[in-house]
Amino acid sequence: MSTATATKPSAAPKGGGRRKLTLPWILLIVAAGLVLFSLVRVVSGADDLTSVGQVSGALQLAVPIGLAGLGGLWAERAGVVNIGLEGMMVLGTWFGAWAGYQWGPWTGVLLGLVGGALGGLLHAVITVTFNVNHIVSGVAINILAVGFTQYLSNFTFAEAEGGSSKQSPRVEEITKITVPGLSDWLQDLQAKHWFLVSDLAGILGGLVTNLSLLTVVAILLIPATWWVLWRTAFGLRLRSCGENPVAAESLGVNVYKYKYIAVTVSGALAGLGGAFLAIVATGIYQEGQTGGRGYIGLAAMIFGNWMPGGMALGAGLFGFTDSLKLRGGAENVHALLLLVAVLLVIAALWQLYKKKYVAAVVAAVFSAGFFLWYGLTDEVPSQFVDAAPYITTLLVLALSAQRLRMPKADGLPYRKGQGK
């Protein structure tokens, strides 16, 4: 045997040799982001950016987006693209409010979950059994859900006391919890506006103040999903259906069964997000109240690279930008212009380090533009504040697209026995 063969270096890792981020690096990046955010708050004077109320509102807005994203993750890990998340959320809002105002909020949560699951089951029948294009099926479900709920509202909510054809009667509130003592101490600490310390207090305070029990359930579903899909035999089989269904079938996996389970669970999670909107966020069902959150949840899932933790970060980011318009929106979004400008400077320096000079120049030019915008204005137009969540969605997807890796068989047609 040749000595050259014995000492041959190992092959480079796939994907261009990129290393996977470890937990210490992730924590370091989060800490650096918090320091930068605190610095921007101090310089701009927008003290409400990390207040307890701001963080609490952001969490409430992030939960339905996160539940929709979690639903998309279940479906796409099994190889089914679920564009119909928006329609399944609509079904969740309607069924949640319909049951909630009659039999209580937790019954509404259960029925909202069932309503979304029915939408997911329909999507599974169309895409898995009849092999219809996943995008076509999802769009059809979105259209069908809106028309179906409008039709039902005309002879249910319109005839109920306090309701109309476009909204339901008010639903009883789900219990909210506040950690006594700790919540007040964190609010007092945040009100001092100290660098970094007050920002950290505001974030922690938002997590222990007026927290709905359904929010706690939604947060626990994220690690639960990770454990089921990545630490159990069931999850391994389900994910194999999204990577290579032919190979999975050859090993005895019932691919159709796992796809049906995944897409039905996907719809149930989206429906739970819709029920959260109707019962916790607003207390009533309103026509059009999902506001595209199903699509934003899908974007959060893609941003998170089809992983629960990354999806949660994406949902938190979109929820935070959405919450800015609720509390001093024009001032807070104006402060974010400074944050974007600084981030673009860091991006330009990084591109220079990698000797990508064109990208570095583009980042520097845009950074200068944002610095000028921030310096020459005191606040941004209200229309820009309203559009901030959607602009954030587009920017984040554009910047993270190069590092994404979807399941290999995601969206591809599959027929039982096609590998034989």
JSON list of N, CA, C and O in Angstrom, two decimals, residues 17-57:
[
{"chain": "A", "resi": 17, "resn": "GLY", "atom": "N", "xyz": [-17.15, 23.95, 2.91]},
{"chain": "A", "resi": 17, "resn": "GLY", "atom": "CA", "xyz": [-16.28, 23.96, 4.06]},
{"chain": "A", "resi": 17, "resn": "GLY", "atom": "C", "xyz": [-16.74, 24.85, 5.20]},
{"chain": "A", "resi": 17, "resn": "GLY", "atom": "O", "xyz": [-15.99, 25.17, 6.10]},
{"chain": "A", "resi": 18, "resn": "ARG", "atom": "N", "xyz": [-18.00, 25.25, 5.18]},
{"chain": "A", "resi": 18, "resn": "ARG", "atom": "CA", "xyz": [-18.50, 26.10, 6.25]},
{"chain": "A", "resi": 18, "resn": "ARG", "atom": "C", "xyz": [-18.68, 25.30, 7.53]},
{"chain": "A", "resi": 18, "resn": "ARG", "atom": "O", "xyz": [-19.18, 24.19, 7.52]},
{"chain": "A", "resi": 19, "resn": "ARG", "atom": "N", "xyz": [-18.28, 25.89, 8.61]},
{"chain": "A", "resi": 19, "resn": "ARG", "atom": "CA", "xyz": [-18.42, 25.23, 9.90]},
{"chain": "A", "resi": 19, "resn": "ARG", "atom": "C", "xyz": [-19.77, 25.53, 10.52]},
{"chain": "A", "resi": 19, "resn": "ARG", "atom": "O", "xyz": [-20.26, 26.65, 10.41]},
{"chain": "A", "resi": 20, "resn": "LYS", "atom": "N", "xyz": [-20.31, 24.54, 11.19]},
{"chain": "A", "resi": 20, "resn": "LYS", "atom": "CA", "xyz": [-21.57, 24.73, 11.89]},
{"chain": "A", "resi": 20, "resn": "LYS", "atom": "C", "xyz": [-21.35, 25.56, 13.15]},
{"chain": "A", "resi": 20, "resn": "LYS", "atom": "O", "xyz": [-20.40, 25.35, 13.89]},
{"chain": "A", "resi": 21, "resn": "LEU", "atom": "N", "xyz": [-22.24, 26.53, 13.37]},
{"chain": "A", "resi": 21, "resn": "LEU", "atom": "CA", "xyz": [-22.11, 27.38, 14.55]},
{"chain": "A", "resi": 21, "resn": "LEU", "atom": "C", "xyz": [-22.36, 26.56, 15.82]},
{"chain": "A", "resi": 21, "resn": "LEU", "atom": "O", "xyz": [-23.37, 25.88, 15.93]},
{"chain": "A", "resi": 22, "resn": "THR", "atom": "N", "xyz": [-21.43, 26.65, 16.75]},
{"chain": "A", "resi": 22, "resn": "THR", "atom": "CA", "xyz": [-21.60, 25.97, 18.03]},
{"chain": "A", "resi": 22, "resn": "THR", "atom": "C", "xyz": [-22.31, 26.88, 19.02]},
{"chain": "A", "resi": 22, "resn": "THR", "atom": "O", "xyz": [-22.44, 28.09, 18.78]},
{"chain": "A", "resi": 23, "resn": "LEU", "atom": "N", "xyz": [-22.76, 26.30, 20.13]},
{"chain": "A", "resi": 23, "resn": "LEU", "atom": "CA", "xyz": [-23.51, 27.07, 21.12]},
{"chain": "A", "resi": 23, "resn": "LEU", "atom": "C", "xyz": [-22.71, 28.26, 21.66]},
{"chain": "A", "resi": 23, "resn": "LEU", "atom": "O", "xyz": [-23.27, 29.37, 21.79]},
{"chain": "A", "resi": 24, "resn": "PRO", "atom": "N", "xyz": [-21.42, 28.11, 21.98]},
{"chain": "A", "resi": 24, "resn": "PRO", "atom": "CA", "xyz": [-20.67, 29.28, 22.46]},
{"chain": "A", "resi": 24, "resn": "PRO", "atom": "C", "xyz": [-20.63, 30.43, 21.45]},
{"chain": "A", "resi": 24, "resn": "PRO", "atom": "O", "xyz": [-20.76, 31.60, 21.84]},
{"chain": "A", "resi": 25, "resn": "TRP", "atom": "N", "xyz": [-20.47, 30.08, 20.18]},
{"chain": "A", "resi": 25, "resn": "TRP", "atom": "CA", "xyz": [-20.46, 31.13, 19.16]},
{"chain": "A", "resi": 25, "resn": "TRP", "atom": "C", "xyz": [-21.83, 31.80, 19.04]},
{"chain": "A", "resi": 25, "resn": "TRP", "atom": "O", "xyz": [-21.93, 33.02, 18.86]},
{"chain": "A", "resi": 26, "resn": "ILE", "atom": "N", "xyz": [-22.88, 31.02, 19.12]},
{"chain": "A", "resi": 26, "resn": "ILE", "atom": "CA", "xyz": [-24.23, 31.59, 19.04]},
{"chain": "A", "resi": 26, "resn": "ILE", "atom": "C", "xyz": [-24.47, 32.54, 20.20]},
{"chain": "A", "resi": 26, "resn": "ILE", "atom": "O", "xyz": [-25.00, 33.65, 20.03]},
{"chain": "A", "resi": 27, "resn": "LEU", "atom": "N", "xyz": [-24.07, 32.12, 21.42]},
{"chain": "A", "resi": 27, "resn": "LEU", "atom": "CA", "xyz": [-24.24, 32.98, 22.59]},
{"chain": "A", "resi": 27, "resn": "LEU", "atom": "C", "xyz": [-23.40, 34.26, 22.46]},
{"chain": "A", "resi": 27, "resn": "LEU", "atom": "O", "xyz": [-23.86, 35.34, 22.85]},
{"chain": "A", "resi": 28, "resn": "LEU", "atom": "N", "xyz": [-22.21, 34.13, 21.88]},
{"chain": "A", "resi": 28, "resn": "LEU", "atom": "CA", "xyz": [-21.36, 35.31, 21.68]},
{"chain": "A", "resi": 28, "resn": "LEU", "atom": "C", "xyz": [-21.99, 36.29, 20.69]},
{"chain": "A", "resi": 28, "resn": "LEU", "atom": "O", "xyz": [-21.97, 37.51, 20.91]},
{"chain": "A", "resi": 29, "resn": "ILE", "atom": "N", "xyz": [-22.58, 35.76, 19.63]},
{"chain": "A", "resi": 29, "resn": "ILE", "atom": "CA", "xyz": [-23.24, 36.62, 18.64]},
{"chain": "A", "resi": 29, "resn": "ILE", "atom": "C", "xyz": [-24.45, 37.32, 19.25]},
{"chain": "A", "resi": 29, "resn": "ILE", "atom": "O", "xyz": [-24.69, 38.51, 19.03]},
{"chain": "A", "resi": 30, "resn": "VAL", "atom": "N", "xyz": [-25.23, 36.57, 20.06]},
{"chain": "A", "resi": 30, "resn": "VAL", "atom": "CA", "xyz": [-26.40, 37.17, 20.72]},
{"chain": "A", "resi": 30, "resn": "VAL", "atom": "C", "xyz": [-25.96, 38.27, 21.68]},
{"chain": "A", "resi": 30, "resn": "VAL", "atom": "O", "xyz": [-26.57, 39.36, 21.73]},
{"chain": "A", "resi": 31, "resn": "ALA", "atom": "N", "xyz": [-24.89, 38.03, 22.45]},
{"chain": "A", "resi": 31, "resn": "ALA", "atom": "CA", "xyz": [-24.38, 39.04, 23.39]},
{"chain": "A", "resi": 31, "resn": "ALA", "atom": "C", "xyz": [-23.90, 40.29, 22.65]},
{"chain": "A", "resi": 31, "resn": "ALA", "atom": "O", "xyz": [-24.18, 41.41, 23.07]},
{"chain": "A", "resi": 32, "resn": "ALA", "atom": "N", "xyz": [-23.19, 40.09, 21.54]},
{"chain": "A", "resi": 32, "resn": "ALA", "atom": "CA", "xyz": [-22.71, 41.23, 20.75]},
{"chain": "A", "resi": 32, "resn": "ALA", "atom": "C", "xyz": [-23.89, 42.01, 20.18]},
{"chain": "A", "resi": 32, "resn": "ALA", "atom": "O", "xyz": [-23.88, 43.26, 20.15]},
{"chain": "A", "resi": 33, "resn": "GLY", "atom": "N", "xyz": [-24.93, 41.30, 19.74]},
{"chain": "A", "resi": 33, "resn": "GLY", "atom": "CA", "xyz": [-26.12, 41.98, 19.23]},
{"chain": "A", "resi": 33, "resn": "GLY", "atom": "C", "xyz": [-26.81, 42.80, 20.30]},
{"chain": "A", "resi": 33, "resn": "GLY", "atom": "O", "xyz": [-27.28, 43.92, 20.03]},
{"chain": "A", "resi": 34, "resn": "LEU", "atom": "N", "xyz": [-26.87, 42.26, 21.52]},
{"chain": "A", "resi": 34, "resn": "LEU", "atom": "CA", "xyz": [-27.50, 42.99, 22.62]},
{"chain": "A", "resi": 34, "resn": "LEU", "atom": "C", "xyz": [-26.71, 44.25, 22.97]},
{"chain": "A", "resi": 34, "resn": "LEU", "atom": "O", "xyz": [-27.29, 45.32, 23.23]},
{"chain": "A", "resi": 35, "resn": "VAL", "atom": "N", "xyz": [-25.37, 44.15, 22.97]},
{"chain": "A", "resi": 35, "resn": "VAL", "atom": "CA", "xyz": [-24.53, 45.32, 23.23]},
{"chain": "A", "resi": 35, "resn": "VAL", "atom": "C", "xyz": [-24.75, 46.39, 22.17]},
{"chain": "A", "resi": 35, "resn": "VAL", "atom": "O", "xyz": [-24.90, 47.58, 22.48]},
{"chain": "A", "resi": 36, "resn": "LEU", "atom": "N", "xyz": [-24.78, 45.98, 20.91]},
{"chain": "A", "resi": 36, "resn": "LEU", "atom": "CA", "xyz": [-24.99, 46.93, 19.81]},
{"chain": "A", "resi": 36, "resn": "LEU", "atom": "C", "xyz": [-26.36, 47.58, 19.92]},
{"chain": "A", "resi": 36, "resn": "LEU", "atom": "O", "xyz": [-26.51, 48.80, 19.72]},
{"chain": "A", "resi": 37, "resn": "PHE", "atom": "N", "xyz": [-27.37, 46.77, 20.24]},
{"chain": "A", "resi": 37, "resn": "PHE", "atom": "CA", "xyz": [-28.73, 47.30, 20.38]},
{"chain": "A", "resi": 37, "resn": "PHE", "atom": "C", "xyz": [-28.80, 48.31, 21.51]},
{"chain": "A", "resi": 37, "resn": "PHE", "atom": "O", "xyz": [-29.44, 49.37, 21.39]},
{"chain": "A", "resi": 38, "resn": "SER", "atom": "N", "xyz": [-28.14, 48.00, 22.64]},
{"chain": "A", "resi": 38, "resn": "SER", "atom": "CA", "xyz": [-28.12, 48.92, 23.77]},
{"chain": "A", "resi": 38, "resn": "SER", "atom": "C", "xyz": [-27.43, 50.22, 23.41]},
{"chain": "A", "resi": 38, "resn": "SER", "atom": "O", "xyz": [-27.87, 51.31, 23.81]},
{"chain": "A", "resi": 39, "resn": "LEU", "atom": "N", "xyz": [-26.34, 50.12, 22.66]},
{"chain": "A", "resi": 39, "resn": "LEU", "atom": "CA", "xyz": [-25.61, 51.31, 22.23]},
{"chain": "A", "resi": 39, "resn": "LEU", "atom": "C", "xyz": [-26.48, 52.21, 21.37]},
{"chain": "A", "resi": 39, "resn": "LEU", "atom": "O", "xyz": [-26.51, 53.44, 21.54]},
{"chain": "A", "resi": 40, "resn": "VAL", "atom": "N", "xyz": [-27.22, 51.61, 20.44]},
{"chain": "A", "resi": 40, "resn": "VAL", "atom": "CA", "xyz": [-28.12, 52.37, 19.58]},
{"chain": "A", "resi": 40, "resn": "VAL", "atom": "C", "xyz": [-29.21, 53.05, 20.40]},
{"chain": "A", "resi": 40, "resn": "VAL", "atom": "O", "xyz": [-29.57, 54.20, 20.16]},
{"chain": "A", "resi": 41, "resn": "ARG", "atom": "N", "xyz": [-29.73, 52.33, 21.41]},
{"chain": "A", "resi": 41, "resn": "ARG", "atom": "CA", "xyz": [-30.76, 52.92, 22.26]},
{"chain": "A", "resi": 41, "resn": "ARG", "atom": "C", "xyz": [-30.24, 54.15, 23.00]},
{"chain": "A", "resi": 41, "resn": "ARG", "atom": "O", "xyz": [-30.92, 55.18, 23.08]},
{"chain": "A", "resi": 42, "resn": "VAL", "atom": "N", "xyz": [-29.03, 54.04, 23.54]},
{"chain": "A", "resi": 42, "resn": "VAL", "atom": "CA", "xyz": [-28.46, 55.16, 24.30]},
{"chain": "A", "resi": 42, "resn": "VAL", "atom": "C", "xyz": [-28.20, 56.35, 23.39]},
{"chain": "A", "resi": 42, "resn": "VAL", "atom": "O", "xyz": [-28.51, 57.50, 23.74]},
{"chain": "A", "resi": 43, "resn": "VAL", "atom": "N", "xyz": [-27.63, 56.11, 22.21]},
{"chain": "A", "resi": 43, "resn": "VAL", "atom": "CA", "xyz": [-27.30, 57.20, 21.29]},
{"chain": "A", "resi": 43, "resn": "VAL", "atom": "C", "xyz": [-28.55, 57.87, 20.75]},
{"chain": "A", "resi": 43, "resn": "VAL", "atom": "O", "xyz": [-28.64, 59.10, 20.67]},
{"chain": "A", "resi": 44, "resn": "SER", "atom": "N", "xyz": [-29.56, 57.08, 20.39]},
{"chain": "A", "resi": 44, "resn": "SER", "atom": "CA", "xyz": [-30.77, 57.64, 19.78]},
{"chain": "A", "resi": 44, "resn": "SER", "atom": "C", "xyz": [-31.75, 58.20, 20.80]},
{"chain": "A", "resi": 44, "resn": "SER", "atom": "O", "xyz": [-32.59, 59.03, 20.46]},
{"chain": "A", "resi": 45, "resn": "GLY", "atom": "N", "xyz": [-31.67, 57.74, 22.05]},
{"chain": "A", "resi": 45, "resn": "GLY", "atom": "CA", "xyz": [-32.61, 58.19, 23.07]},
{"chain": "A", "resi": 45, "resn": "GLY", "atom": "C", "xyz": [-33.96, 57.50, 23.00]},
{"chain": "A", "resi": 45, "resn": "GLY", "atom": "O", "xyz": [-34.89, 57.89, 23.71]},
{"chain": "A", "resi": 46, "resn": "ALA", "atom": "N", "xyz": [-34.08, 56.46, 22.17]},
{"chain": "A", "resi": 46, "resn": "ALA", "atom": "CA", "xyz": [-35.35, 55.73, 22.05]},
{"chain": "A", "resi": 46, "resn": "ALA", "atom": "C", "xyz": [-35.40, 54.67, 23.15]},
{"chain": "A", "resi": 46, "resn": "ALA", "atom": "O", "xyz": [-35.19, 53.48, 22.91]},
{"chain": "A", "resi": 47, "resn": "ASP", "atom": "N", "xyz": [-35.68, 55.10, 24.38]},
{"chain": "A", "resi": 47, "resn": "ASP", "atom": "CA", "xyz": [-35.60, 54.22, 25.54]},
{"chain": "A", "resi": 47, "resn": "ASP", "atom": "C", "xyz": [-36.67, 53.14, 25.55]},
{"chain": "A", "resi": 47, "resn": "ASP", "atom": "O", "xyz": [-36.57, 52.17, 26.31]},
{"chain": "A", "resi": 48, "resn": "ASP", "atom": "N", "xyz": [-37.70, 53.29, 24.71]},
{"chain": "A", "resi": 48, "resn": "ASP", "atom": "CA", "xyz": [-38.78, 52.31, 24.70]},
{"chain": "A", "resi": 48, "resn": "ASP", "atom": "C", "xyz": [-38.43, 51.07, 23.87]},
{"chain": "A", "resi": 48, "resn": "ASP", "atom": "O", "xyz": [-39.19, 50.12, 23.83]},
{"chain": "A", "resi": 49, "resn": "LEU", "atom": "N", "xyz": [-37.29, 51.10, 23.19]},
{"chain": "A", "resi": 49, "resn": "LEU", "atom": "CA", "xyz": [-36.91, 49.99, 22.31]},
{"chain": "A", "resi": 49, "resn": "LEU", "atom": "C", "xyz": [-36.86, 48.66, 23.06]},
{"chain": "A", "resi": 49, "resn": "LEU", "atom": "O", "xyz": [-37.25, 47.62, 22.52]},
{"chain": "A", "resi": 50, "resn": "THR", "atom": "N", "xyz": [-36.34, 48.68, 24.29]},
{"chain": "A", "resi": 50, "resn": "THR", "atom": "CA", "xyz": [-36.20, 47.44, 25.05]},
{"chain": "A", "resi": 50, "resn": "THR", "atom": "C", "xyz": [-36.98, 47.49, 26.36]},
{"chain": "A", "resi": 50, "resn": "THR", "atom": "O", "xyz": [-36.59, 46.87, 27.34]},
{"chain": "A", "resi": 51, "resn": "SER", "atom": "N", "xyz": [-38.06, 48.25, 26.39]},
{"chain": "A", "resi": 51, "resn": "SER", "atom": "CA", "xyz": [-38.87, 48.34, 27.61]},
{"chain": "A", "resi": 51, "resn": "SER", "atom": "C", "xyz": [-39.63, 47.03, 27.82]},
{"chain": "A", "resi": 51, "resn": "SER", "atom": "O", "xyz": [-39.79, 46.21, 26.90]},
{"chain": "A", "resi": 52, "resn": "VAL", "atom": "N", "xyz": [-40.11, 46.84, 29.04]},
{"chain": "A", "resi": 52, "resn": "VAL", "atom": "CA", "xyz": [-40.86, 45.64, 29.37]},
{"chain": "A", "resi": 52, "resn": "VAL", "atom": "C", "xyz": [-42.11, 45.54, 28.50]},
{"chain": "A", "resi": 52, "resn": "VAL", "atom": "O", "xyz": [-42.44, 44.46, 27.97]},
{"chain": "A", "resi": 53, "resn": "GLY", "atom": "N", "xyz": [-42.80, 46.66, 28.31]},
{"chain": "A", "resi": 53, "resn": "GLY", "atom": "CA", "xyz": [-44.01, 46.66, 27.48]},
{"chain": "A", "resi": 53, "resn": "GLY", "atom": "C", "xyz": [-43.70, 46.32, 26.04]},
{"chain": "A", "resi": 53, "resn": "GLY", "atom": "O", "xyz": [-44.47, 45.61, 25.37]},
{"chain": "A", "resi": 54, "resn": "GLN", "atom": "N", "xyz": [-42.59, 46.85, 25.52]},
{"chain": "A", "resi": 54, "resn": "GLN", "atom": "CA", "xyz": [-42.20, 46.57, 24.14]},
{"chain": "A", "resi": 54, "resn": "GLN", "atom": "C", "xyz": [-41.90, 45.08, 23.95]},
{"chain": "A", "resi": 54, "resn": "GLN", "atom": "O", "xyz": [-42.36, 44.46, 22.98]},
{"chain": "A", "resi": 55, "resn": "VAL", "atom": "N", "xyz": [-41.14, 44.51, 24.85]},
{"chain": "A", "resi": 55, "resn": "VAL", "atom": "CA", "xyz": [-40.77, 43.10, 24.75]},
{"chain": "A", "resi": 55, "resn": "VAL", "atom": "C", "xyz": [-41.99, 42.21, 24.92]},
{"chain": "A", "resi": 55, "resn": "VAL", "atom": "O", "xyz": [-42.16, 41.21, 24.20]},
{"chain": "A", "resi": 56, "resn": "SER", "atom": "N", "xyz": [-42.87, 42.56, 25.86]},
{"chain": "A", "resi": 56, "resn": "SER", "atom": "CA", "xyz": [-44.08, 41.79, 26.07]},
{"chain": "A", "resi": 56, "resn": "SER", "atom": "C", "xyz": [-44.98, 41.81, 24.83]},
{"chain": "A", "resi": 56, "resn": "SER", "atom": "O", "xyz": [-45.52, 40.78, 24.41]},
{"chain": "A", "resi": 57, "resn": "GLY", "atom": "N", "xyz": [-45.10, 43.00, 24.22]},
{"chain": "A", "resi": 57, "resn": "GLY", "atom": "CA", "xyz": [-45.89, 43.11, 22.99]},
{"chain": "A", "resi": 57, "resn": "GLY", "atom": "C", "xyz": [-45.27, 42.35, 21.84]},
{"chain": "A", "resi": 57, "resn": "GLY", "atom": "O", "xyz": [-45.98, 41.72, 21.04]}
]
